[in-house]
Amino acid sequence: MVLRSSSRARFGRPLAARPRPVAAAPVDEALSTIIPEPVSFSELALSVAMQNTVAELGYTMATPIQAGSLPFAMAGRDVIGQAQTGSGKTAAFGIPIIERLDPRDGPVQALVLCPTRELAVQVHDELTRLGKRHELRSVAIYGGDSIGRQMEELRQGAHIVVATPGRLGDHIQRRSLTLANVRVCVLDEADRMLDMGFAPDVERILRQCPPQRQTLLFSATMPEWVRRLALRHMHDPETVEISTRPEIPSEVRQLYVQTTWADKTDALAQILDQPDVVMALIFVETKRTADVLQAQLGGRGYQVGLLHGDLTQRERDRAMQQFRASHIKYLIATNVAARGLDIDDISHVINYDVPLTPDEYLHRVGRTGRAGRAGVAVTLITPSEILKLRDVEKHARTHIEPATLDEDFPALVVSAEA
Ligand code: ADP
Ligand code: MG
């Protein structure tokens, strides 16, 4: 597991302590990559009641997303938390909510929005378990269930409401609840909520909560549109990202080719011309390099798609669609734009720029060799970059072989026919 956080101090040793080189244009992403040390709940400044409750639930160590976000959430800060499914995000917001609310302060102090009925029920159950010693009542409201019964439950008083956005809207309209007293608002599984078309509902609901409330957003992935919506409705949020390291399958050949700045585009073109290139994803560090490279390749007659953070959603969707449908064979992408890119047929990943961290390298290379297929990952380096590459290789615990364009390409290992 790798933790990315803007708070460097808390979690052990920085993995890439080397300062980032100053780039001509800003890199898409300038976060530190840190490996979290395990943190026990007893180190997290929880009440004795909560310590006992988590111990009873069998939670001894806080998961990385919990360890990373709890201190900020407990201090009343807005938090954007990203970690894979099953990583304990519910308690990451559930514990601070329960610790900070006061049962005497009346109904609907916390609102948790979830994308589906099943998730709303799960979150409500977990909050009920975590709130066992805190005299707080949670109520789940979701579509497909009797609205009358839910109104009755709300009348009995709910400090915490866990809701799907659609049904919550119905209740607000019927005035069975008001959001005027909300101190904490949580957007849980934000990516799915927005994927399901709830964005307008979510924004409307957020606007009805008092502006000085705390907002917590948790999600398994963090597409740009989730981040943008979040930033419109959050105050100076702290970002805590936990990503798992992809394993590179043995079917992927990892090569590097030495070239020079002047010859880099030639070298790239020579690789793109190989008969084994079915789909190639070309990674660059900056948006500016992406634009320049697309123009250079375009000038040589290559049709190349482009994916980076300055393009509109529509432009990115179009590039993705063309690539996915094989209308274009080559796609240039920055690290951030390529997140969540889920295509099984990428035969080649080409690092036009050397990745700056091992994590970045692994994530890029992990785009090929999917679903048991063979793949090639080629990193282009200039002579002065060999140490940088060796460093990435060592920390990523992988092996990258030297290769020359004339002898080692085409490089795809095609399993011999029986
Ligand atoms: P996510 O929302 O990230 O998908 P959940 O919050 O649903 O994950 O948690 C997944 C499971 O892990 C749940 O069964 C939960 O009870 C359990 N869990 C949460 N935190 C811990 C912990 N610190 N130690 C052990 N188990 C935990
Ligand atoms: Mg969850």
mmCIF file of N, CA, C and O and ligand atoms in Angstrom, residues 41 58-63 65-66 83-91 122 126 129 188-189, ligand 1:
data_model
loop_
_atom_site.group_PDB
_atom_site.id
_atom_site.type_symbol
_atom_site.label_atom_id
_atom_site.label_comp_id
_atom_site.label_asym_id
_atom_site.label_seq_id
_atom_site.Cartn_x
_atom_site.Cartn_y
_atom_site.Cartn_z
ATOM 1 N N PHE A 41 -5.078 1.887 16.945
ATOM 2 C CA PHE A 41 -6.138 2.834 17.295
ATOM 3 C C PHE A 41 -5.798 3.597 18.575
ATOM 4 O O PHE A 41 -6.224 4.722 18.757
ATOM 5 N N GLY A 58 -13.070 -5.944 17.006
ATOM 6 C CA GLY A 58 -11.919 -6.695 16.510
ATOM 7 C C GLY A 58 -10.984 -5.847 15.669
ATOM 8 O O GLY A 58 -10.102 -6.378 14.997
ATOM 9 N N TYR A 59 -11.158 -4.530 15.677
ATOM 10 C CA TYR A 59 -10.241 -3.666 14.942
ATOM 11 C C TYR A 59 -9.075 -3.343 15.870
ATOM 12 O O TYR A 59 -9.258 -2.654 16.863
ATOM 13 N N THR A 60 -7.897 -3.828 15.542
ATOM 14 C CA THR A 60 -6.741 -3.491 16.381
ATOM 15 C C THR A 60 -5.929 -2.376 15.741
ATOM 16 O O THR A 60 -5.665 -1.351 16.361
ATOM 17 N N MET A 61 -5.578 -2.583 14.462
ATOM 18 C CA MET A 61 -4.832 -1.549 13.765
ATOM 19 C C MET A 61 -5.786 -0.746 12.888
ATOM 20 O O MET A 61 -6.698 -1.306 12.286
ATOM 21 N N ALA A 62 -5.537 0.552 12.818
ATOM 22 C CA ALA A 62 -6.301 1.376 11.889
ATOM 23 C C ALA A 62 -5.816 1.061 10.480
ATOM 24 O O ALA A 62 -4.622 0.871 10.266
ATOM 25 N N THR A 63 -6.711 0.990 9.511
ATOM 26 C CA THR A 63 -6.288 0.793 8.129
ATOM 27 C C THR A 63 -5.617 2.099 7.665
ATOM 28 O O THR A 63 -5.810 3.156 8.284
ATOM 29 N N ILE A 65 -6.219 4.234 5.301
ATOM 30 C CA ILE A 65 -7.099 5.384 5.044
ATOM 31 C C ILE A 65 -7.644 5.933 6.366
ATOM 32 O O ILE A 65 -7.838 7.132 6.526
ATOM 33 N N GLN A 66 -7.850 5.056 7.328
ATOM 34 C CA GLN A 66 -8.316 5.516 8.646
ATOM 35 C C GLN A 66 -7.203 6.289 9.349
ATOM 36 O O GLN A 66 -7.422 7.396 9.861
ATOM 37 N N ALA A 83 -9.345 5.399 -1.334
ATOM 38 C CA ALA A 83 -8.748 4.096 -1.055
ATOM 39 C C ALA A 83 -9.663 3.039 -1.653
ATOM 40 O O ALA A 83 -10.870 3.250 -1.793
ATOM 41 N N GLN A 84 -9.064 1.909 -1.989
ATOM 42 C CA GLN A 84 -9.811 0.875 -2.686
ATOM 43 C C GLN A 84 -10.976 0.343 -1.844
ATOM 44 O O GLN A 84 -11.025 0.558 -0.626
ATOM 45 N N THR A 85 -11.865 -0.376 -2.502
ATOM 46 C CA THR A 85 -13.000 -0.983 -1.829
ATOM 47 C C THR A 85 -12.509 -1.952 -0.755
ATOM 48 O O THR A 85 -11.537 -2.656 -0.968
ATOM 49 N N GLY A 86 -13.164 -1.942 0.381
ATOM 50 C CA GLY A 86 -12.792 -2.868 1.451
ATOM 51 C C GLY A 86 -11.679 -2.339 2.349
ATOM 52 O O GLY A 86 -11.164 -3.066 3.194
ATOM 53 N N SER A 87 -11.324 -1.082 2.190
ATOM 54 C CA SER A 87 -10.197 -0.551 2.960
ATOM 55 C C SER A 87 -10.628 0.152 4.244
ATOM 56 O O SER A 87 -9.810 0.756 4.926
ATOM 57 N N GLY A 88 -11.922 0.091 4.571
ATOM 58 C CA GLY A 88 -12.376 0.648 5.848
ATOM 59 C C GLY A 88 -12.732 2.126 5.803
ATOM 60 O O GLY A 88 -12.591 2.841 6.797
ATOM 61 N N LYS A 89 -13.252 2.568 4.660
ATOM 62 C CA LYS A 89 -13.585 3.992 4.532
ATOM 63 C C LYS A 89 -14.746 4.387 5.439
ATOM 64 O O LYS A 89 -14.810 5.519 5.917
ATOM 65 N N THR A 90 -15.673 3.465 5.686
ATOM 66 C CA THR A 90 -16.833 3.817 6.509
ATOM 67 C C THR A 90 -16.412 4.296 7.899
ATOM 68 O O THR A 90 -16.861 5.332 8.380
ATOM 69 N N ALA A 91 -15.524 3.521 8.540
ATOM 70 C CA ALA A 91 -15.084 3.935 9.875
ATOM 71 C C ALA A 91 -14.209 5.188 9.805
ATOM 72 O O ALA A 91 -14.137 5.953 10.765
ATOM 73 N N GLN A 122 -25.611 -0.756 4.651
ATOM 74 C CA GLN A 122 -24.314 -1.173 5.220
ATOM 75 C C GLN A 122 -23.696 -0.092 6.084
ATOM 76 O O GLN A 122 -23.174 -0.359 7.167
ATOM 77 N N GLU A 126 -22.866 -0.143 10.108
ATOM 78 C CA GLU A 126 -21.531 0.087 10.668
ATOM 79 C C GLU A 126 -21.556 1.260 11.660
ATOM 80 O O GLU A 126 -20.935 1.200 12.728
ATOM 81 N N ARG A 129 -22.985 0.069 14.873
ATOM 82 C CA ARG A 129 -21.999 -0.682 15.661
ATOM 83 C C ARG A 129 -20.979 0.251 16.304
ATOM 84 O O ARG A 129 -20.655 0.133 17.482
ATOM 85 N N ASP A 188 -20.160 9.485 0.380
ATOM 86 C CA ASP A 188 -19.496 8.183 0.416
ATOM 87 C C ASP A 188 -19.565 7.556 -0.974
ATOM 88 O O ASP A 188 -20.568 7.700 -1.666
ATOM 89 N N GLU A 189 -18.509 6.832 -1.360
ATOM 90 C CA GLU A 189 -18.429 6.226 -2.698
ATOM 91 C C GLU A 189 -18.803 7.285 -3.737
ATOM 92 O O GLU A 189 -19.652 7.074 -4.603
HETATM 93 P P1 ADP B 1 -14.849 0.492 2.083
HETATM 94 O O1 ADP B 1 -15.946 1.479 2.350
HETATM 95 O O2 ADP B 1 -13.495 1.119 2.015
HETATM 96 O O3 ADP B 1 -15.142 -0.373 0.895
HETATM 97 P P2 ADP B 1 -15.735 -0.733 4.572
HETATM 98 O O4 ADP B 1 -15.786 0.495 5.399
HETATM 99 O O5 ADP B 1 -17.019 -1.260 4.063
HETATM 100 O O6 ADP B 1 -14.742 -0.518 3.329
HETATM 101 O O7 ADP B 1 -14.936 -1.833 5.405
HETATM 102 C C1 ADP B 1 -14.699 -3.115 4.911
HETATM 103 C C2 ADP B 1 -14.676 -4.117 6.055
HETATM 104 O O8 ADP B 1 -13.543 -3.904 6.899
HETATM 105 C C3 ADP B 1 -15.894 -4.018 6.974
HETATM 106 O O9 ADP B 1 -16.338 -5.315 7.240
HETATM 107 C C4 ADP B 1 -15.355 -3.349 8.207
HETATM 108 O O10 ADP B 1 -16.101 -3.746 9.357
HETATM 109 C C5 ADP B 1 -13.932 -3.829 8.258
HETATM 110 N N1 ADP B 1 -12.987 -2.902 8.945
HETATM 111 C C6 ADP B 1 -13.019 -1.555 8.902
HETATM 112 N N2 ADP B 1 -11.990 -1.024 9.595
HETATM 113 C C7 ADP B 1 -11.272 -2.072 10.095
HETATM 114 C C8 ADP B 1 -10.080 -2.175 10.898
HETATM 115 N N3 ADP B 1 -9.415 -1.101 11.312
HETATM 116 N N4 ADP B 1 -9.643 -3.400 11.207
HETATM 117 C C9 ADP B 1 -10.303 -4.498 10.778
HETATM 118 N N5 ADP B 1 -11.419 -4.471 10.017
HETATM 119 C C10 ADP B 1 -11.910 -3.278 9.663
#
